[in-house]
XYZ file of N, CA, C and O in Angstrom:
364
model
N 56.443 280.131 335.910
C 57.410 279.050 335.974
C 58.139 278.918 334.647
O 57.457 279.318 333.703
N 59.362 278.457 334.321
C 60.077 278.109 333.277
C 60.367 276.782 333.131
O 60.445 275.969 334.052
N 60.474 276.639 332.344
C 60.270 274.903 331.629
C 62.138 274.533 331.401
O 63.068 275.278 331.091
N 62.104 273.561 331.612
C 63.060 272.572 330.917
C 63.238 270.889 331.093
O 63.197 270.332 332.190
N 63.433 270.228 329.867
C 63.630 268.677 330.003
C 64.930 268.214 330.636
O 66.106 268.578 330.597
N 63.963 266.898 331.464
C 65.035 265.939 332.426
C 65.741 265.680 331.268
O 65.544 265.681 330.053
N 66.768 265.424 332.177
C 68.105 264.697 331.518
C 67.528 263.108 330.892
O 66.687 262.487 331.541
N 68.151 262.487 329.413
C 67.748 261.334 329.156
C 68.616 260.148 329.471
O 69.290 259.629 328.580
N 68.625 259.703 330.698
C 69.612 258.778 330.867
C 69.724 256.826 330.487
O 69.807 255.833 331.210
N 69.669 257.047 329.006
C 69.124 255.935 328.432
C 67.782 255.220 328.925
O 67.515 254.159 328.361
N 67.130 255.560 329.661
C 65.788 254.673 330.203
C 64.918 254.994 329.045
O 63.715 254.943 329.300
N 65.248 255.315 327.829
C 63.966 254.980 326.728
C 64.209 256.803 326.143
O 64.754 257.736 326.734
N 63.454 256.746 324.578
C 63.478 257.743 323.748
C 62.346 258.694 324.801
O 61.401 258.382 325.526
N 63.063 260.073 324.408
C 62.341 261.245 325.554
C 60.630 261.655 324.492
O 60.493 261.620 323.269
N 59.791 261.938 325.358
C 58.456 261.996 324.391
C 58.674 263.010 323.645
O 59.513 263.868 323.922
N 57.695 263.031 322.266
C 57.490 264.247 321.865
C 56.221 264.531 321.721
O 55.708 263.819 320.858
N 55.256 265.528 322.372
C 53.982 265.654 322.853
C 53.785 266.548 321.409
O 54.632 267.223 320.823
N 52.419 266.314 321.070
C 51.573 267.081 319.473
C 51.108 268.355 320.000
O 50.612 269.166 319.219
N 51.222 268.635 321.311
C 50.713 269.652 321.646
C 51.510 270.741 322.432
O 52.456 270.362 323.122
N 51.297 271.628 322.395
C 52.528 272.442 323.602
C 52.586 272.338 324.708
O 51.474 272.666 325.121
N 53.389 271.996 325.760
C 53.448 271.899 326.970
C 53.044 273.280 327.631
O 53.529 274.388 327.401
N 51.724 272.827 328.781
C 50.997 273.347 329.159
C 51.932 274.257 330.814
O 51.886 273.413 331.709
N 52.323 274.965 331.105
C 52.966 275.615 332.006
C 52.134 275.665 333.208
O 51.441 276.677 333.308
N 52.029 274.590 334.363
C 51.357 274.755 335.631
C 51.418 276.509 335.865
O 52.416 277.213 335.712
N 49.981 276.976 336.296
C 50.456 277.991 337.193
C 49.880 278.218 338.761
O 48.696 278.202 339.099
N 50.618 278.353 339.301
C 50.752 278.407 340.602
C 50.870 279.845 341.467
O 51.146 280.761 340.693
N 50.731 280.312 342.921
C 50.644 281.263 343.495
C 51.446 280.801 344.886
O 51.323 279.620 345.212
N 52.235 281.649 345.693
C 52.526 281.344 346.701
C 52.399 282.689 347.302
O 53.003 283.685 346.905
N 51.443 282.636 348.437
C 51.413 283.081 349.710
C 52.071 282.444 350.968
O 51.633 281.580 351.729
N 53.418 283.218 350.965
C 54.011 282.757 352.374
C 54.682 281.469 352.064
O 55.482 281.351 351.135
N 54.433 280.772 352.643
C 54.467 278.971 352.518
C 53.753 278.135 352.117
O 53.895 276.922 351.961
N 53.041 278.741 351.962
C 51.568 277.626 350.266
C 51.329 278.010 349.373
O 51.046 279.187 349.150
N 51.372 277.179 348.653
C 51.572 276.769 347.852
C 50.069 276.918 346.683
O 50.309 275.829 346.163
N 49.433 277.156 346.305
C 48.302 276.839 345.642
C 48.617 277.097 344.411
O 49.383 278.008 344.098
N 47.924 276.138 343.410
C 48.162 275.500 342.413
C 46.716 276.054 341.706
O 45.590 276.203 342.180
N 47.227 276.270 340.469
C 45.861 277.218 339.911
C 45.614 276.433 338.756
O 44.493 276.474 338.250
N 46.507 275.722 338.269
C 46.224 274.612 337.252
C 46.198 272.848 338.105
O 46.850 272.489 339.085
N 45.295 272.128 337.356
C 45.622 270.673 338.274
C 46.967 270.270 338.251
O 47.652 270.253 337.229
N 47.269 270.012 339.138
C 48.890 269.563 339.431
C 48.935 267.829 339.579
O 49.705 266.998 339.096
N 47.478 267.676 340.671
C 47.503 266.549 341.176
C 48.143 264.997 340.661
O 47.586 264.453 339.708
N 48.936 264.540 341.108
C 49.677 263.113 340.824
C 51.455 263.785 340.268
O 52.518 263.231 339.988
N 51.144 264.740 340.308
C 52.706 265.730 340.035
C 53.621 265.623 341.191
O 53.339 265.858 342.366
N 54.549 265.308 340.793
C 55.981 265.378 341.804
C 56.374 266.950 342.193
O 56.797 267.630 341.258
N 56.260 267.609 343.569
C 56.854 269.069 343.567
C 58.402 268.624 344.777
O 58.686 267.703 345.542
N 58.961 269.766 344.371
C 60.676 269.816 344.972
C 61.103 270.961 345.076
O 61.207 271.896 344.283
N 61.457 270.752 346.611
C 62.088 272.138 346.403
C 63.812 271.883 346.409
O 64.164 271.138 347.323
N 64.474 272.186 345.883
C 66.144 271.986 345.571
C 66.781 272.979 345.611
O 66.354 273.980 345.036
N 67.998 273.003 346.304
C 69.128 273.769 346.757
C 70.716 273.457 346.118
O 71.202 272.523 346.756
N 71.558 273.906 345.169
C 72.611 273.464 345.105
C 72.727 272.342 344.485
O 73.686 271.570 344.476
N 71.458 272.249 343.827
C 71.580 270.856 342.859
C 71.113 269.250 343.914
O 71.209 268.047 343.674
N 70.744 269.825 344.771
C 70.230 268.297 345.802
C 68.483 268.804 345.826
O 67.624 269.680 345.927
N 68.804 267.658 345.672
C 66.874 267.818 346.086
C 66.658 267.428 348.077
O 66.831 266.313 348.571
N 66.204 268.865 348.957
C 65.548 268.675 349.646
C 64.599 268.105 350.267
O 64.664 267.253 351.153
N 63.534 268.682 349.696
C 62.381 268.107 350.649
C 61.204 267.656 348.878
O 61.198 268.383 347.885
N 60.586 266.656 348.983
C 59.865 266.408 347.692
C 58.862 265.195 348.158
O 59.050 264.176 348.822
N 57.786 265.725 347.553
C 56.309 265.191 347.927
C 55.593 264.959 346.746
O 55.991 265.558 345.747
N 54.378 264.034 346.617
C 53.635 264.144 345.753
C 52.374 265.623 346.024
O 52.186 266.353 346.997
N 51.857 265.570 344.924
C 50.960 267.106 344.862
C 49.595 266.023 345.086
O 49.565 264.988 344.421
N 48.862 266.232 345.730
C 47.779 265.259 346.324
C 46.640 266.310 346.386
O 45.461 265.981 346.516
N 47.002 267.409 346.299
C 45.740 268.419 346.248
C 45.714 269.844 345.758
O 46.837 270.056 345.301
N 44.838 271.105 345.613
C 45.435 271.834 344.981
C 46.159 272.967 346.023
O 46.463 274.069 345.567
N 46.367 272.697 347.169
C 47.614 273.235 348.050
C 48.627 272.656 348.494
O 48.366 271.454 348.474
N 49.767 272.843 348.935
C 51.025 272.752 349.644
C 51.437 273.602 350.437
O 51.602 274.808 350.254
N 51.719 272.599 351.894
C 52.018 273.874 352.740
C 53.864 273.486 352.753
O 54.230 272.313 352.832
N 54.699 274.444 352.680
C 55.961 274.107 352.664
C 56.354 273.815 354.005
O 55.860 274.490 354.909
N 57.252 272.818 354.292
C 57.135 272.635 355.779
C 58.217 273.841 356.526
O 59.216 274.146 355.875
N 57.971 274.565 358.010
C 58.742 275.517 358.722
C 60.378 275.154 358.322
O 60.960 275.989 357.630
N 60.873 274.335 358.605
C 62.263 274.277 358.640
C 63.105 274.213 357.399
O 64.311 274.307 357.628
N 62.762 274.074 356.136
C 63.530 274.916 354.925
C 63.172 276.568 354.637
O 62.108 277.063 354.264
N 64.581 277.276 354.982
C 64.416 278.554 354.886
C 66.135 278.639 354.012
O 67.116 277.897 354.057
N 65.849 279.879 353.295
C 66.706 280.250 352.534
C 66.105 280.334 350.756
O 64.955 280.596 350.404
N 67.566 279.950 349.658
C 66.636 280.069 348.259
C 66.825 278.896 347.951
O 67.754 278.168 348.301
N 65.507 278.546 346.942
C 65.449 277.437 346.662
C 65.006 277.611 345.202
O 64.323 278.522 344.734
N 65.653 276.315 344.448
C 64.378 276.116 343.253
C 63.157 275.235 343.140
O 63.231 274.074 342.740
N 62.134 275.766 343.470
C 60.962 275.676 343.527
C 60.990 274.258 341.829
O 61.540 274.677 340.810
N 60.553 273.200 341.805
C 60.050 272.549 340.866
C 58.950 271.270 341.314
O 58.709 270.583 342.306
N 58.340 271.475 339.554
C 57.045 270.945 339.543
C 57.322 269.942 338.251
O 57.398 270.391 337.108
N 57.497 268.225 338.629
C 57.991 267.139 337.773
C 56.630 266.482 336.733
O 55.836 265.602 337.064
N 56.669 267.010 335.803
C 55.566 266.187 334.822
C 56.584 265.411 333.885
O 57.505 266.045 333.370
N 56.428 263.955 333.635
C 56.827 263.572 332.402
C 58.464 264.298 332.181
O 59.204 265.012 332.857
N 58.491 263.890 331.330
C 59.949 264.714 331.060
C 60.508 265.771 330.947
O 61.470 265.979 330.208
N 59.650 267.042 332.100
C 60.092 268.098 331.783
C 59.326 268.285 333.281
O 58.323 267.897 333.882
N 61.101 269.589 333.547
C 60.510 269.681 334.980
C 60.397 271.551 334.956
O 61.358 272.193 334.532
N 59.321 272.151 335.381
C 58.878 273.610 335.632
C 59.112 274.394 336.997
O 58.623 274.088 338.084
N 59.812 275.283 336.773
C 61.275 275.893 338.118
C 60.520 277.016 337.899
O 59.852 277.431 336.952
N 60.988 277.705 339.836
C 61.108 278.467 339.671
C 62.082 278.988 340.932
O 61.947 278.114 341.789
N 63.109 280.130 341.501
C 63.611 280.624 342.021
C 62.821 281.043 343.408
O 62.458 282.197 343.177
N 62.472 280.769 344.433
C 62.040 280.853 346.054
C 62.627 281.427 347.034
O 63.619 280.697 347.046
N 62.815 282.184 347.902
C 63.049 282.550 348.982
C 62.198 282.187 350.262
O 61.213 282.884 350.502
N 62.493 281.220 351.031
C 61.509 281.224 351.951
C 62.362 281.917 353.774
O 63.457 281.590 354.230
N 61.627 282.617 354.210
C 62.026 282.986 354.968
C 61.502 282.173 356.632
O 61.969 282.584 357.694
């Protein structure tokens, strides 16, 4: 996954963490999702064209993507002020 920070839209100074931001890593077989680092209480999204689709909380360490988004997507995973993408094809 690749990293980058949300936009700061005045709602308060953006953090600065003492430590390095830790890069979820994750695996997808097919349409799930499994999560190899804890994700849990994490916002995931999948986004098309700059809209956000379909977006759930991460409640466990799988996700099944639901049948009816097909095409590419960017795959993201929302911690704190920085959200971790990645490029998807789901067929």
């Amino acid at each position: 996954l690749n990293i980058k920070k949300k936009n700061n839209n005045g709602t308060g100074a953006p953090s600065n963490p003492k430590s390095p931001v830790q890069v979820p890593e994750i695996t997808l077989d097919g349409r799930t999702i499994h999560f190899v680092t804890p994700c849990v209480g994490l916002t995931f999204r999948l986004v098309q064209e700059d809209e956000v689709c379909y977006e759930t909380e991460i409640t466990s360490d799988v996700i099944e993507i639901p049948q009816n988004y097909v095409g590419s997507y960017e795959l993201q995973i929302l911690r704190g002020d920085y959200i971790f993408y990645a490029d998807i094809e789901l067929d």
